[in-house]
Amino acid sequence: MAEPAYTVASDSETTGEEKSSPAFPEIAIGIDIGTSQCSVAIWNGSQVELLKNTRNQKLMRSYVTFKDEVPSGGVSNQLSHEHEMLTGAAIFNMKRLIGRVDTDPVVHASKSLPFLVQTLDIGVRPFIAALVNNVWRSTTPEEVLAIFLVELRVMAEVQLKRPIRNVVLSIPVSFSRFQLTRIERACAMAGLHVLRLMPEPTAVALLYAQQQQQMVHDTMGSGSEKIAVIFNMGAGYCDVAVTVTGGGVSQIKALAGSAIGGEDLLQNLMRHLLPNWEKLFSSRGINEINSMGLLRVATQDAIHKLSSQDSVQIDVDLGNGSRICKVVNRQEFEEVNHKVFEKCESLIIQCLNDAKVDADDLTDVIVVGGCSYIPKIRNLVKSICKRELYKGMNPLEAAVCGAALEGAVASGISDPFGSLDLLTIQATPLGIGIRANGNRFVPIIPRNTTMPARKELIFTTVNDNQTDVLIVVYEGDAEKAEENHLLGYFKIMGIPPAPKGVPEIKVCMDIDASNVLRVLAGVMLPGSQQPVVPIMEVRMPTVDDGHGWCAEALHRTYGATLDLVTVQQKI
Amino acid sequence: MIASGIPIYQFSVPKSSNIYGTFNSDKLNSRWRQKWTEIRCCKQKVGEKARTKKNYYELLGVSADSNLQEIKEAYRKLQKKYHPDIAGQEGHEYTLMLNEAYEVLIKDDLRRNYDASMGPMRGKFGKTLSGYSSWKGPLRPHALFVDANACIGCRECVHHASNTFVMDEALGCARVRVQFGDDDQKIDVSVESCPVNCIHWVDREELAVLEFLVQPQLKEGYGVFGGGWERPANVFMAAKTLSKQLKEQAEAESRQRNGRVKVEEETPAQAEARANASMKIQMERFGRMWNNLKPLFGSNIWDQK
């Protein structure tokens, strides 16, 4: 089957119906698209195998260069030097940018990258462009990701000698549903079908479950229940999960995540070395981009070295007449980044609290991801969890291995030796609810609910003879509705006139194992046995972008005329 | 926490369960509850039976006095079978119920509330309420059996021989709690009094199978949409065919193993794969019946105080 290298498929490719086809004809591959590095793995029949590119690399830099007619990514392209990635022609860190609007602080922080990221701060997509022959070629994170995924797919297809269609992707915990749709769309553009999107630490948890299961088999011991904390910090994101593992089943008890990572450490240190660097480089001529690239590489190098040595000498000529010559020691690095480390600590503590697990109950503490080599990170996890760190995993490959295991399990593959006798029971990383009680966010499915999940709440009208109500669906944990991600909205119309508080509006939310969210709403009047208007069922999200002003415009136009309040349950 | 607490409570209180039914536009099919998804997709509605109450313990296949460890293990075992990752989208509804049951039974306070809502009957009789009769006095060649399909819940038998028969309030029909719990005369009167002649004398050997089959069983895998519980329309016929099915099961399992290999090797037509999958689910169902029967044949169940 000769597929074009770049196919654009419609959104319908990623609908839940298709995901649910009863038999998966092939083993899905696992892909870990990291902010800085990517990898692909597959269950080869007896174990997980990482695929290598033609240069024998298992981990490939995540970037796409727009230098020539055809953009090329980090899978096939050979960088002559690290600096080549920083000439303005290459787009990277797309995982930090995907699905974000230009009011997002993460997008603002990305303005310091050596390509163009412009923001207007009005809640639309940021303008992202690569410098090609002195012309800014505009692109989107999805496009960049899709080009990269095509390369990964081709690489896997060549090695496995079969077409690849189904994939399991690992994603950060803090991704909103918008970002997930963007990822799915990028996959569809690359001709890939997303079987599961798996939060990274849960992929690691699955690998852990398999390792524990293997140990039980080997020692013939009893498979007791084990509680583990998984801390995963890469270049772009930091995730924490608490998993309870027994008999090959990994139950995710709690998830926490934030968009902090190595990139922040890098930028903080760059700012430390050259306090006004953002200003210096704001014009983005060729020379500025070059200097920015040089500083970036030097700083990155220094951070890597600081993992193994106490101090490092930075000596870099920025090419514009200025030269940075400085010794940075580990303590300095930790001070510059103390906010990042504090955030990491708070994520772990929050996750343990959410899971209602005490540090003393933990069996293992697993630290993975690129930042796991940083001594401060290791120490802070150790001190919170009061445990030595788990040693049985490669920190850079754990997530992709877990994704490949999930790929095999969800493809219906079984293993004669029981190595695939595994299951992940996921939990929802963010609460989902609707706007009600004024401008409040009322969660219907709270954070960390076991998936698949279905919950419902009863609401009622706020005005007499209110015929329409607006169901505005949000995702998040903030109390105020607009501080959460708007997922979509729909109207229930034709409610028979009745005094306020009389119609019973039942809103039910259903999340299936592939994370598809459906929202159902029905209206009852006292005494009637049938819903008075047809039940609405909506697959979310429905809004195209996370435009904050959508909600504002709704509010401006309709005020409280379509509002809802919760009904107090009599117990 | 409030948001999650409310729906749980609804499930455990029967009177609020009609909230579900009221959304149901097709009342003939289910008198208790119709799932949201059925409104959308009705293709899975096979052999739907009404049920009056969802029993979390039966759902997880554990006894009411089981400890936390047993509940966790049962939950994991069932999840491994029915989680949509493994069983496909068809496992969705069942997994939802599992999660709901687990959520309640795993937390001490919720479990206590739930046990209380199930009524004092459960607490008093514990295991004996779960459907099997015990014996008073020596074992006899014949035993009493109530065909719950025919029973109209008139309580005549309970009235005449209250030590032998009990009313299963959850199912709305009578059943034998203690074989020969009353004297012969009372039992004869009660058998005679049944307006629909649903009390049968059966061989003792058959009793276990019949009592097993007459209990509403969880419909496995693909059928859970219909409400989740069913019993054979004719238990006597079902008992006869069960042994035959068990034999077939062994054959079919080997057949199905072959099919499985095929799936792994190459991608066959999807239809074939689906056929294999549904066959597998069916076979597993027989496997479960067999597992449930095994302890019964171990005779010591007869005398359960």
Coordinates of N, CA and C in Angstrom, one line a residue, chain B residues 1 11 21 59 81 94 97 127 134 176 240 244-245 259 261 263 272 276 279 281:
Chain B
M1 N -15.8 15.9 46.0 CA -16.2 14.7 46.7 C -17.8 14.6 46.7
F11 N -27.6 5.2 43.4 CA -27.6 3.8 42.9 C -28.0 2.9 44.1
G21 N -35.2 5.3 34.8 CA -36.3 4.8 34.0 C -37.1 5.9 33.4
L59 N -21.9 -8.4 41.8 CA -21.2 -7.9 40.6 C -19.7 -8.2 40.6
K81 N -10.5 -8.8 32.6 CA -11.3 -9.4 31.6 C -12.1 -8.5 30.8
Y94 N -19.9 -2.4 31.5 CA -19.6 -3.3 32.6 C -18.5 -2.7 33.5
M97 N -19.8 -0.2 35.9 CA -20.4 -0.7 37.0 C -19.4 -1.2 38.0
K127 N -24.2 -15.1 53.9 CA -24.0 -15.9 52.7 C -25.3 -16.7 52.3
S134 N -29.8 -24.5 52.4 CA -29.0 -25.4 53.3 C -30.0 -26.5 53.8
V176 N -36.1 -21.5 48.3 CA -35.9 -22.4 49.5 C -34.7 -22.0 50.2
K240 N -30.0 -29.4 32.0 CA -29.6 -30.5 31.2 C -28.5 -30.2 30.2
K244 N -23.7 -30.6 28.6 CA -23.3 -30.6 27.2 C -22.5 -29.4 26.8
Q245 N -22.9 -28.3 27.3 CA -22.1 -27.1 27.0 C -20.7 -27.2 27.5
G259 N -7.8 -19.8 16.5 CA -8.2 -18.5 15.9 C -7.4 -17.4 16.4
V261 N -4.3 -17.5 17.3 CA -3.0 -17.5 16.7 C -3.1 -16.8 15.3
V263 N -5.0 -14.5 14.5 CA -5.1 -13.0 14.7 C -3.7 -12.4 14.8
E272 N -14.0 -12.0 10.5 CA -13.6 -13.2 11.1 C -13.1 -13.0 12.5
N276 N -14.4 -14.5 16.1 CA -13.5 -15.1 17.1 C -13.7 -14.5 18.4
M279 N -17.0 -15.4 20.0 CA -16.9 -16.8 20.5 C -16.2 -16.9 21.8
I281 N -15.8 -14.7 24.1 CA -16.6 -14.2 25.2 C -17.6 -15.2 25.7

